[in-house]
CSV table of N, CA and C and ligand atoms in Angstrom, one decimal:
chain,number,residue,atom,x,y,z
A,27,MET,N,1.9,58.8,-0.2
A,27,MET,CA,1.2,57.6,-1.3
A,27,MET,C,2.8,56.9,-1.8
A,28,ALA,N,2.6,55.8,-2.2
A,28,ALA,CA,3.7,55.5,-3.2
A,28,ALA,C,3.0,53.9,-3.9
A,29,ILE,N,4.0,53.6,-5.2
A,29,ILE,CA,3.0,52.7,-5.4
A,29,ILE,C,4.6,51.1,-5.0
A,30,LEU,N,4.0,50.0,-4.8
A,30,LEU,CA,4.6,48.8,-4.1
A,30,LEU,C,5.0,48.1,-5.3
A,31,GLU,N,6.0,47.4,-4.9
A,31,GLU,CA,6.2,46.2,-6.0
A,31,GLU,C,5.7,45.1,-6.0
A,32,ILE,N,5.4,44.3,-6.9
A,32,ILE,CA,3.7,43.4,-7.4
A,32,ILE,C,5.4,42.5,-7.2
A,33,LEU,N,5.0,41.6,-6.4
A,33,LEU,CA,5.2,40.0,-6.4
A,33,LEU,C,4.9,39.8,-8.0
A,34,LYS,N,5.9,38.5,-8.4
A,34,LYS,CA,5.2,38.2,-9.7
A,34,LYS,C,5.5,36.3,-9.3
A,35,TYR,N,5.0,35.5,-10.4
A,35,TYR,CA,4.8,34.4,-10.4
A,35,TYR,C,6.2,33.9,-11.3
A,36,PRO,N,7.1,32.8,-10.5
A,36,PRO,CA,6.3,31.9,-9.1
A,36,PRO,C,7.1,32.2,-8.1
A,37,ASP,N,7.1,33.3,-7.9
A,37,ASP,CA,7.0,33.8,-6.3
A,37,ASP,C,6.4,33.0,-5.6
A,38,PRO,N,6.6,32.7,-4.7
A,38,PRO,CA,6.1,30.8,-3.5
A,38,PRO,C,5.0,32.3,-2.7
A,39,ARG,N,5.6,33.1,-2.5
A,39,ARG,CA,4.9,33.9,-1.5
A,39,ARG,C,3.1,34.2,-1.9
A,40,LEU,N,3.5,34.4,-3.2
A,40,LEU,CA,2.1,34.3,-3.6
A,40,LEU,C,1.3,33.0,-3.6
A,41,LYS,N,1.8,32.1,-2.6
A,41,LYS,CA,0.8,30.9,-2.8
A,41,LYS,C,0.3,31.1,-0.7
A,42,GLN,N,1.2,32.0,-0.6
A,42,GLN,CA,0.4,32.2,1.4
A,42,GLN,C,-0.8,32.3,1.2
A,43,GLU,N,-1.4,32.1,2.9
A,43,GLU,CA,-2.9,32.6,2.8
A,43,GLU,C,-2.7,33.9,3.7
A,44,SER,N,-3.9,34.6,3.4
A,44,SER,CA,-3.2,36.5,4.0
A,44,SER,C,-4.5,35.6,5.3
A,45,ARG,N,-4.3,36.8,6.2
A,45,ARG,CA,-4.7,36.9,7.9
A,45,ARG,C,-6.2,38.2,7.9
A,46,PRO,N,-7.2,37.8,8.4
A,46,PRO,CA,-8.1,38.9,8.2
A,46,PRO,C,-7.3,39.9,9.3
A,47,VAL,N,-8.1,41.1,9.2
A,47,VAL,CA,-7.1,42.5,9.4
A,47,VAL,C,-8.2,42.7,10.5
A,48,GLU,N,-7.0,42.9,11.8
A,48,GLU,CA,-8.1,43.1,13.2
A,48,GLU,C,-8.1,44.3,13.4
A,49,HIS,N,-7.1,45.4,13.1
A,49,HIS,CA,-7.0,47.2,13.7
A,49,HIS,C,-7.5,48.0,12.1
A,50,PHE,N,-8.3,48.9,12.0
A,50,PHE,CA,-8.6,49.1,11.3
A,50,PHE,C,-8.7,51.3,11.6
A,51,ASP,N,-6.8,51.4,11.4
A,51,ASP,CA,-6.5,52.4,11.9
A,51,ASP,C,-6.0,53.7,10.8
A,52,ASP,N,-5.1,54.5,11.2
A,52,ASP,CA,-4.3,55.3,9.9
A,52,ASP,C,-3.7,54.7,9.5
A,53,ALA,N,-2.6,53.7,9.7
A,53,ALA,CA,-2.1,52.8,9.4
A,53,ALA,C,-2.7,52.4,8.0
A,54,LEU,N,-3.7,51.3,8.5
A,54,LEU,CA,-4.4,50.9,7.0
A,54,LEU,C,-4.5,51.6,6.6
A,55,ARG,N,-5.5,52.8,6.8
A,55,ARG,CA,-5.9,53.4,5.6
A,55,ARG,C,-4.4,54.1,4.3
A,56,ALA,N,-4.0,54.2,5.2
A,56,ALA,CA,-2.7,54.2,4.3
A,56,ALA,C,-1.8,53.6,3.4
A,57,PHE,N,-2.0,52.7,4.1
A,57,PHE,CA,-1.2,51.0,2.7
A,57,PHE,C,-2.5,51.1,2.4
A,58,VAL,N,-4.2,51.5,2.7
A,58,VAL,CA,-4.9,50.9,1.4
A,58,VAL,C,-4.8,52.1,-0.1
A,59,GLN,N,-4.7,53.4,0.5
A,59,GLN,CA,-4.0,54.2,-0.3
A,59,GLN,C,-2.7,53.9,-1.1
A,60,ASP,N,-1.9,53.5,-0.6
A,60,ASP,CA,-0.5,52.7,-1.6
A,60,ASP,C,-1.1,51.7,-2.8
A,61,LEU,N,-2.0,50.4,-2.0
A,61,LEU,CA,-2.3,49.7,-2.8
A,61,LEU,C,-3.3,50.3,-4.0
A,62,GLU,N,-4.2,51.5,-4.0
A,62,GLU,CA,-5.2,52.0,-5.1
A,62,GLU,C,-4.4,52.4,-6.1
A,63,GLU,N,-3.4,53.3,-5.0
A,63,GLU,CA,-2.2,54.0,-6.9
A,63,GLU,C,-1.3,53.0,-7.2
A,64,THR,N,-1.2,52.0,-6.9
A,64,THR,CA,-0.4,50.6,-7.3
A,64,THR,C,-1.3,50.0,-8.4
A,65,MET,N,-2.6,49.7,-7.6
A,65,MET,CA,-3.5,49.2,-8.8
A,65,MET,C,-3.2,50.1,-10.4
A,66,ARG,N,-3.8,51.5,-9.7
A,66,ARG,CA,-3.9,52.2,-10.9
A,66,ARG,C,-3.2,52.5,-11.6
A,67,ALA,N,-2.0,52.2,-11.3
A,67,ALA,CA,-0.2,52.4,-11.9
A,67,ALA,C,-0.4,51.6,-12.9
A,68,GLY,N,-1.2,50.4,-12.5
A,68,GLY,CA,-0.9,48.7,-13.2
A,68,GLY,C,-1.6,48.7,-14.6
A,69,PRO,N,-1.2,48.5,-15.7
A,69,PRO,CA,-2.2,48.1,-16.9
A,69,PRO,C,-3.2,47.5,-17.2
A,70,GLY,N,-4.2,48.5,-17.2
A,70,GLY,CA,-5.6,47.9,-16.8
A,70,GLY,C,-5.9,47.1,-15.4
A,71,GLY,N,-5.5,48.2,-14.8
A,71,GLY,CA,-5.5,47.7,-13.1
A,71,GLY,C,-7.1,48.2,-12.4
A,72,VAL,N,-7.6,46.7,-12.3
A,72,VAL,CA,-8.8,46.6,-12.0
A,72,VAL,C,-9.2,46.2,-10.7
A,73,GLY,N,-7.9,45.8,-10.5
A,73,GLY,CA,-8.2,45.2,-9.0
A,73,GLY,C,-6.8,44.9,-8.1
A,74,ILE,N,-6.8,44.5,-7.2
A,74,ILE,CA,-6.0,44.5,-6.4
A,74,ILE,C,-5.8,43.8,-4.9
A,75,ALA,N,-4.6,42.8,-5.1
A,75,ALA,CA,-5.2,41.8,-3.3
A,75,ALA,C,-4.0,42.4,-2.6
A,76,ALA,N,-3.9,42.5,-1.2
A,76,ALA,CA,-2.8,43.2,-0.4
A,76,ALA,C,-1.5,41.9,-0.5
A,77,PRO,N,-1.7,40.3,-0.9
A,77,PRO,CA,-0.4,39.4,-0.9
A,77,PRO,C,0.4,39.8,-2.4
A,78,GLN,N,-0.3,40.8,-3.2
A,78,GLN,CA,0.5,41.1,-4.3
A,78,GLN,C,1.6,41.9,-3.8
A,79,VAL,N,1.4,42.5,-2.9
A,79,VAL,CA,2.0,43.2,-2.4
A,79,VAL,C,3.3,43.4,-1.1
A,80,GLY,N,2.8,41.6,-1.0
A,80,GLY,CA,3.8,40.6,0.3
A,80,GLY,C,3.6,41.1,1.4
A,81,ARG,N,1.6,42.1,1.7
A,81,ARG,CA,1.6,42.5,2.8
A,81,ARG,C,0.2,41.2,2.7
A,82,PHE,N,0.4,40.1,3.8
A,82,PHE,CA,-0.4,39.0,3.9
A,82,PHE,C,-1.5,39.3,4.6
A,83,GLU,N,-2.8,40.2,4.2
A,83,GLU,CA,-4.2,40.5,5.1
A,83,GLU,C,-4.6,40.7,4.0
A,84,ARG,N,-6.1,40.4,4.7
A,84,ARG,CA,-7.0,40.3,3.9
A,84,ARG,C,-7.8,41.3,2.8
A,85,ILE,N,-7.0,42.1,2.0
A,85,ILE,CA,-7.5,43.4,1.8
A,85,ILE,C,-7.3,43.4,0.1
A,86,VAL,N,-8.7,43.8,-0.4
A,86,VAL,CA,-8.1,43.7,-1.5
A,86,VAL,C,-9.2,45.1,-2.3
A,87,ILE,N,-9.0,45.9,-3.8
A,87,ILE,CA,-9.8,47.2,-3.9
A,87,ILE,C,-10.3,46.3,-5.3
A,88,VAL,N,-10.9,46.9,-6.1
A,88,VAL,CA,-12.0,46.1,-7.1
A,88,VAL,C,-12.4,47.8,-7.8
A,89,ASP,N,-12.0,48.2,-9.1
A,89,ASP,CA,-12.6,49.1,-9.5
A,89,ASP,C,-13.0,49.1,-11.4
A,90,VAL,N,-13.9,48.4,-11.4
A,90,VAL,CA,-14.3,48.0,-13.2
A,90,VAL,C,-14.5,48.8,-13.9
A,91,SER,N,-14.8,50.5,-13.2
A,91,SER,CA,-15.2,51.7,-13.8
A,91,SER,C,-15.2,51.9,-15.6
A,92,SER,N,-13.7,51.5,-15.4
A,92,SER,CA,-12.9,51.9,-16.9
A,92,SER,C,-13.6,51.4,-17.8
A,93,LYS,N,-14.4,50.3,-17.7
A,93,LYS,CA,-14.7,49.3,-18.3
A,93,LYS,C,-16.0,50.2,-18.9
A,94,PRO,N,-16.7,49.8,-20.4
A,94,PRO,CA,-17.9,50.7,-20.4
A,94,PRO,C,-18.8,49.4,-20.7
A,95,LYS,N,-19.8,49.4,-20.1
A,95,LYS,CA,-20.8,49.2,-20.8
A,95,LYS,C,-20.9,48.0,-19.9
A,96,ILE,N,-20.6,48.4,-18.2
A,96,ILE,CA,-20.9,47.1,-17.8
A,96,ILE,C,-21.5,47.4,-17.1
A,97,ARG,N,-22.7,46.7,-15.5
A,97,ARG,CA,-22.4,47.3,-14.2
A,97,ARG,C,-21.8,47.4,-13.1
A,98,HIS,N,-21.8,48.1,-12.6
A,98,HIS,CA,-20.3,48.0,-11.5
A,98,HIS,C,-20.6,48.9,-10.4
A,99,HIS,N,-20.1,48.7,-9.2
A,99,HIS,CA,-20.5,49.9,-7.5
A,99,HIS,C,-18.9,50.7,-7.8
A,100,GLY,N,-18.5,50.8,-8.8
A,100,GLY,CA,-16.9,51.7,-8.6
A,100,GLY,C,-15.9,51.3,-7.6
A,101,ARG,N,-15.0,52.1,-6.9
A,101,ARG,CA,-14.0,51.9,-6.0
A,101,ARG,C,-15.1,51.3,-5.1
A,102,MET,N,-14.2,49.6,-4.5
A,102,MET,CA,-14.5,49.1,-3.7
A,102,MET,C,-13.5,48.5,-3.0
A,103,VAL,N,-13.5,49.2,-1.3
A,103,VAL,CA,-12.4,48.7,-1.0
A,103,VAL,C,-12.9,47.6,0.2
A,104,LEU,N,-12.3,45.8,-0.1
A,104,LEU,CA,-12.7,45.4,0.6
A,104,LEU,C,-12.4,44.5,1.8
A,105,ILE,N,-12.3,44.8,3.1
A,105,ILE,CA,-11.4,43.8,4.0
A,105,ILE,C,-12.2,43.0,4.7
A,106,ASN,N,-11.3,41.9,5.0
A,106,ASN,CA,-11.8,41.0,5.6
A,106,ASN,C,-13.5,40.4,4.5
A,107,PRO,N,-13.0,40.0,3.2
A,107,PRO,CA,-14.3,40.0,2.0
A,107,PRO,C,-15.0,38.5,2.6
A,108,GLU,N,-16.6,38.1,2.4
A,108,GLU,CA,-17.2,37.0,2.5
A,108,GLU,C,-17.9,36.6,1.1
A,109,ILE,N,-17.8,35.9,0.1
A,109,ILE,CA,-19.1,35.5,-0.8
A,109,ILE,C,-19.8,34.8,0.0
A,110,THR,N,-21.3,35.2,0.4
A,110,THR,CA,-22.3,34.4,1.1
A,110,THR,C,-22.9,33.9,-0.1
A,111,GLY,N,-23.0,34.5,-1.1
A,111,GLY,CA,-23.9,33.5,-2.3
A,111,GLY,C,-23.2,33.6,-3.5
A,112,TRP,N,-23.4,32.5,-4.4
A,112,TRP,CA,-23.0,32.4,-5.9
A,112,TRP,C,-24.5,31.9,-7.2
A,113,ASN,N,-24.8,32.3,-7.8
A,113,ASN,CA,-25.1,32.2,-8.9
A,113,ASN,C,-24.9,32.2,-10.3
A,114,GLY,N,-24.7,30.8,-11.0
A,114,GLY,CA,-24.9,30.5,-12.4
A,114,GLY,C,-23.5,30.9,-12.2
A,115,PHE,N,-22.7,30.3,-14.0
A,115,PHE,CA,-21.3,30.3,-14.2
A,115,PHE,C,-21.2,30.0,-15.2
A,116,ALA,N,-19.9,30.8,-15.4
A,116,ALA,CA,-19.3,32.0,-17.2
A,116,ALA,C,-18.1,31.7,-17.4
A,117,VAL,N,-17.6,31.2,-18.4
A,117,VAL,CA,-15.9,31.5,-18.9
A,117,VAL,C,-15.3,32.5,-19.3
A,118,GLY,N,-15.1,32.9,-18.6
A,118,GLY,CA,-14.2,34.6,-19.4
A,118,GLY,C,-12.2,34.9,-19.3
A,119,ARG,N,-12.1,35.7,-20.0
A,119,ARG,CA,-10.5,35.7,-20.0
A,119,ARG,C,-10.2,36.5,-18.5
A,120,GLU,N,-8.5,36.3,-18.1
A,120,GLU,CA,-8.5,36.9,-16.6
A,120,GLU,C,-7.1,36.9,-17.3
A,121,GLY,N,-6.5,38.4,-16.8
A,121,GLY,CA,-5.0,38.5,-16.5
A,121,GLY,C,-4.7,39.0,-15.0
A,122,CYS,N,-3.4,38.9,-15.1
A,122,CYS,CA,-3.1,39.5,-13.2
A,122,CYS,C,-1.7,40.1,-13.5
A,123,MET,N,-1.5,41.3,-12.5
A,123,MET,CA,-0.6,42.1,-12.0
A,123,MET,C,0.1,41.1,-12.1
A,124,SER,N,0.3,40.0,-11.5
A,124,SER,CA,1.9,38.6,-10.4
A,124,SER,C,1.7,38.0,-11.9
A,125,VAL,N,0.8,38.0,-13.0
A,125,VAL,CA,1.1,36.8,-14.2
A,125,VAL,C,1.4,37.9,-15.8
A,126,PRO,N,2.4,38.1,-15.5
A,126,PRO,CA,2.3,39.7,-16.6
A,126,PRO,C,2.4,39.3,-18.0
A,127,ASP,N,2.8,38.0,-18.0
A,127,ASP,CA,3.5,37.1,-19.6
A,127,ASP,C,1.9,36.3,-20.3
A,128,TYR,N,0.8,36.3,-19.3
A,128,TYR,CA,0.1,35.1,-20.0
A,128,TYR,C,-1.8,36.1,-19.5
A,129,THR,N,-2.4,35.1,-19.9
A,129,THR,CA,-3.8,35.5,-19.6
A,129,THR,C,-4.7,33.9,-19.3
A,130,GLY,N,-6.1,33.7,-19.1
A,130,GLY,CA,-6.4,32.4,-19.4
A,130,GLY,C,-7.9,32.8,-19.1
A,131,ASN,N,-8.4,31.5,-19.2
A,131,ASN,CA,-10.0,31.5,-19.2
A,131,ASN,C,-10.0,30.8,-17.7
A,132,VAL,N,-11.0,30.9,-17.3
A,132,VAL,CA,-11.7,30.5,-15.8
A,132,VAL,C,-13.3,30.7,-15.8
A,133,ILE,N,-13.3,29.6,-15.3
A,133,ILE,CA,-14.8,29.7,-14.7
A,133,ILE,C,-15.1,30.2,-13.4
A,134,ARG,N,-16.3,31.4,-13.5
A,134,ARG,CA,-16.4,31.9,-12.4
A,134,ARG,C,-17.7,32.0,-12.1
A,135,ALA,N,-18.1,31.9,-10.5
A,135,ALA,CA,-19.7,32.3,-11.0
A,135,ALA,C,-20.1,33.7,-11.4
A,136,GLU,N,-21.3,33.9,-12.2
A,136,GLU,CA,-21.7,34.7,-12.9
A,136,GLU,C,-22.3,36.2,-11.5
A,137,ARG,N,-23.3,35.6,-10.9
A,137,ARG,CA,-23.2,36.7,-9.7
A,137,ARG,C,-23.0,36.2,-8.4
A,138,ILE,N,-23.0,36.8,-7.6
A,138,ILE,CA,-22.7,36.4,-6.1
A,138,ILE,C,-23.0,37.4,-5.4
A,139,ARG,N,-23.4,37.5,-4.0
A,139,ARG,CA,-23.3,38.0,-3.0
A,139,ARG,C,-21.7,38.1,-2.2
A,140,LEU,N,-21.9,39.4,-1.7
A,140,LEU,CA,-19.9,39.8,-1.4
A,140,LEU,C,-20.7,40.6,0.1
A,141,GLU,N,-20.1,40.3,1.0
A,141,GLU,CA,-20.0,41.0,1.7
A,141,GLU,C,-19.0,41.2,2.9
A,142,ALA,N,-18.2,42.3,3.0
A,142,ALA,CA,-17.2,42.8,3.9
A,142,ALA,C,-17.1,44.0,4.4
A,143,LEU,N,-15.6,44.6,5.2
A,143,LEU,CA,-15.6,46.0,5.8
A,143,LEU,C,-15.3,46.6,4.7
A,144,ASP,N,-15.2,47.8,5.2
A,144,ASP,CA,-14.2,49.1,4.6
A,144,ASP,C,-12.9,49.6,5.1
A,145,GLU,N,-12.6,50.4,4.9
A,145,GLU,CA,-11.7,50.6,5.3
A,145,GLU,C,-11.1,51.8,6.5
A,146,PHE,N,-12.6,52.0,7.2
A,146,PHE,CA,-12.9,52.4,8.1
A,146,PHE,C,-13.3,51.7,9.5
A,147,GLY,N,-13.2,50.1,8.8
A,147,GLY,CA,-14.3,49.1,9.7
A,147,GLY,C,-15.8,49.0,9.6
A,148,ASN,N,-16.2,49.7,8.2
A,148,ASN,CA,-17.6,49.9,8.7
A,148,ASN,C,-18.3,48.4,7.4
A,149,ALA,N,-19.7,47.7,8.0
A,149,ALA,CA,-19.9,46.8,6.9
A,149,ALA,C,-20.4,46.8,5.9
A,150,VAL,N,-20.0,46.7,5.0
A,150,VAL,CA,-20.7,46.8,3.4
A,150,VAL,C,-21.0,45.7,3.0
A,151,ALA,N,-22.0,45.6,1.9
A,151,ALA,CA,-22.5,44.6,1.3
A,151,ALA,C,-22.7,44.9,0.0
A,152,TYR,N,-22.6,44.3,-1.1
A,152,TYR,CA,-22.6,44.0,-2.8
A,152,TYR,C,-23.2,42.9,-3.2
A,153,ASP,N,-24.1,43.0,-4.5
A,153,ASP,CA,-24.4,41.9,-5.3
A,153,ASP,C,-23.8,42.3,-6.9
A,154,CYS,N,-23.0,42.0,-6.8
A,154,CYS,CA,-22.1,42.2,-7.8
A,154,CYS,C,-22.2,40.8,-9.4
A,155,GLU,N,-22.2,41.5,-10.4
A,155,GLU,CA,-22.6,40.5,-12.0
A,155,GLU,C,-21.5,40.6,-12.6
A,156,GLY,N,-21.0,39.8,-13.2
A,156,GLY,CA,-20.4,39.5,-14.9
A,156,GLY,C,-19.5,39.7,-14.1
A,157,TYR,N,-18.3,41.0,-15.2
A,157,TYR,CA,-17.1,41.4,-15.2
A,157,TYR,C,-16.7,41.8,-13.6
A,158,GLU,N,-17.5,42.2,-13.3
A,158,GLU,CA,-16.9,42.9,-11.3
A,158,GLU,C,-17.2,41.4,-10.7
A,159,ALA,N,-18.0,40.7,-11.3
A,159,ALA,CA,-18.9,39.8,-9.9
A,159,ALA,C,-17.1,38.4,-10.2
A,160,ARG,N,-17.1,38.4,-11.4
A,160,ARG,CA,-15.5,37.9,-11.9
A,160,ARG,C,-14.2,38.3,-11.4
A,161,ALA,N,-14.2,40.0,-11.3
A,161,ALA,CA,-12.8,40.2,-10.4
A,161,ALA,C,-12.7,40.3,-9.1
A,162,VAL,N,-13.7,40.4,-8.3
A,162,VAL,CA,-14.5,40.3,-7.3
A,162,VAL,C,-13.1,38.9,-6.8
A,163,GLN,N,-13.9,37.7,-7.3
A,163,GLN,CA,-13.8,36.3,-7.2
A,163,GLN,C,-12.3,36.0,-7.6
A,164,HIS,N,-11.9,37.0,-8.6
A,164,HIS,CA,-10.2,36.6,-9.2
A,164,HIS,C,-9.1,37.2,-7.6
A,165,GLU,N,-9.5,38.6,-6.9
A,165,GLU,CA,-8.7,39.1,-6.1
A,165,GLU,C,-8.9,38.5,-5.1
A,166,ILE,N,-9.7,38.0,-4.2
A,166,ILE,CA,-10.2,36.9,-3.2
A,166,ILE,C,-9.5,35.9,-3.1
A,167,ASP,N,-9.4,35.2,-4.4
A,167,ASP,CA,-8.6,34.1,-4.1
A,167,ASP,C,-7.3,34.3,-4.4
A,168,HIS,N,-6.8,35.9,-4.7
A,168,HIS,CA,-5.5,35.7,-4.1
A,168,HIS,C,-5.0,36.0,-2.5
A,169,LEU,N,-6.4,35.8,-1.8
A,169,LEU,CA,-6.0,36.0,-0.1
A,169,LEU,C,-5.9,35.1,0.0
A,170,ASP,N,-6.3,33.4,-0.2
A,170,ASP,CA,-6.1,32.1,0.1
A,170,ASP,C,-5.4,31.6,-0.8
A,171,GLY,N,-4.4,31.9,-1.5
A,171,GLY,CA,-2.7,31.8,-2.3
A,171,GLY,C,-3.4,31.3,-3.2
A,172,LEU,N,-4.2,31.4,-4.4
A,172,LEU,CA,-4.7,31.0,-5.0
A,172,LEU,C,-4.6,32.0,-6.2
A,173,LEU,N,-4.1,31.8,-7.9
A,173,LEU,CA,-3.5,32.2,-9.1
A,173,LEU,C,-4.6,31.4,-10.2
A,174,PHE,N,-4.7,32.5,-11.0
A,174,PHE,CA,-6.1,32.1,-12.2
A,174,PHE,C,-5.5,30.7,-12.5
A,175,LEU,N,-4.1,31.0,-12.4
A,175,LEU,CA,-3.3,29.7,-13.2
A,175,LEU,C,-3.7,28.2,-12.8
A,176,ASP,N,-4.4,28.3,-11.3
A,176,ASP,CA,-4.7,27.5,-10.5
A,176,ASP,C,-6.1,27.0,-10.6
A,177,ARG,N,-6.9,27.4,-11.6
A,177,ARG,CA,-7.8,27.4,-12.0
A,177,ARG,C,-8.3,26.7,-13.6
A,178,LEU,N,-7.6,27.3,-14.5
A,178,LEU,CA,-7.8,26.8,-15.6
A,178,LEU,C,-7.7,25.2,-15.7
A,179,VAL,N,-9.0,24.7,-16.4
A,179,VAL,CA,-9.3,23.7,-16.7
A,179,VAL,C,-8.5,22.8,-17.5
A,180,SER,N,-7.3,23.8,-18.2
A,180,SER,CA,-6.6,22.4,-18.8
A,180,SER,C,-5.4,24.0,-19.6
A,181,ARG,N,-4.2,23.1,-19.1
A,181,ARG,CA,-3.0,24.7,-19.1
A,181,ARG,C,-3.2,24.9,-20.8
A,182,ARG,N,-3.1,23.7,-21.3
A,182,ARG,CA,-3.1,23.2,-23.0
A,182,ARG,C,-3.6,24.5,-23.9
A,183,ASN,N,-5.1,24.2,-23.4
A,183,ASN,CA,-6.1,24.8,-24.1
A,183,ASN,C,-6.7,26.2,-23.7
A,184,ASP,N,-6.3,26.6,-21.9
A,184,ASP,CA,-7.0,27.7,-21.9
A,184,ASP,C,-5.7,29.2,-21.4
A,185,LEU,N,-4.8,28.4,-21.8
A,185,LEU,CA,-3.2,29.6,-21.1
A,185,LEU,C,-3.3,30.1,-22.1
A,186,PHE,N,-3.2,31.4,-22.1
A,186,PHE,CA,-2.6,32.5,-23.6
A,186,PHE,C,-1.4,33.2,-23.1
A,187,ARG,N,-0.2,33.3,-23.8
A,187,ARG,CA,0.9,34.2,-24.0
A,187,ARG,C,0.4,35.5,-24.4
A,188,ARG,N,0.4,36.7,-24.0
A,188,ARG,CA,0.7,38.1,-24.2
A,188,ARG,C,1.1,38.5,-25.0
A,189,LYS,N,0.7,39.0,-26.6
A,189,LYS,CA,1.6,39.5,-27.2
A,189,LYS,C,2.4,41.0,-26.7
A,190,VAL,N,3.6,40.6,-27.4
A,190,VAL,CA,4.4,41.6,-26.4
A,190,VAL,C,5.5,42.5,-27.7
A,191,TYR,N,5.9,44.0,-27.7
A,191,TYR,CA,6.0,44.0,-29.2
A,191,TYR,C,7.5,43.6,-28.9
A,192,GLN,N,8.1,43.5,-30.1
A,192,GLN,CA,9.2,42.9,-30.6
A,192,GLN,C,9.3,43.4,-31.7
A,193,ALA,N,10.4,44.1,-32.0
A,193,ALA,CA,11.2,44.7,-32.9
A,193,ALA,C,11.2,43.7,-33.9
A,194,LYS,N,11.0,44.6,-35.3
A,194,LYS,CA,10.9,43.4,-36.1
A,194,LYS,C,12.3,42.8,-36.8
A,195,PRO,N,12.2,41.7,-37.1
A,195,PRO,CA,14.0,41.2,-36.7
A,195,PRO,C,14.0,41.3,-38.7
A,196,ASP,N,15.6,41.3,-38.7
A,196,ASP,CA,16.3,41.8,-39.9
A,196,ASP,C,15.4,40.6,-41.0
A,197,LYS,N,15.4,40.9,-42.3
A,197,LYS,CA,14.8,39.3,-43.4
A,197,LYS,C,16.2,39.2,-43.3
A,198,GLU,N,15.7,37.9,-43.3
A,198,GLU,CA,16.9,36.6,-43.1
A,198,GLU,C,17.2,36.3,-44.7
A,199,LYS,N,16.5,36.2,-45.1
A,199,LYS,CA,15.6,35.3,-46.3
A,199,LYS,C,14.9,36.4,-47.7
A,200,ASN,N,15.0,36.1,-48.8
A,200,ASN,CA,14.1,36.9,-49.6
A,200,ASN,C,13.4,36.2,-50.5
B,10,LIG,ZN1,-4.3,38.8,-9.9
């Protein structure tokens, strides 16, 4: 297992489109383990996409079970995922390990139907809603070279700098 390096905006590789996975072998499963470990090592890591660590294949992991009081499916490994149904719209705040200094308000479908393969090549399907549906849509965007920054209606109104710890400056005036 290994924690992989996360590409950070504005790295141009984050705009690259990822290709479908074709081989469901031990090498793929080892990579999925590393990707999951990298997600869990990140602050608030509820999702990750392979291109964020420079592997341009259609692999994402989502696990929002750490969030209280929401419906979820636990750990989902989603390979070659397709969203096959959408319902409703909602605005919500998103962050991203590749955009560590900002959060943003993004419009997403409230409920989605999702079809994918797991790391063994088995077909899986999920009906997701709310925060989990949002996380899945965010991660699938990475596979198409899109960041939440590309989804903001207005950078001026919908982009927020994260609060970071700063040492208290010495008082210059009294
Ligand atoms: Zn992201």
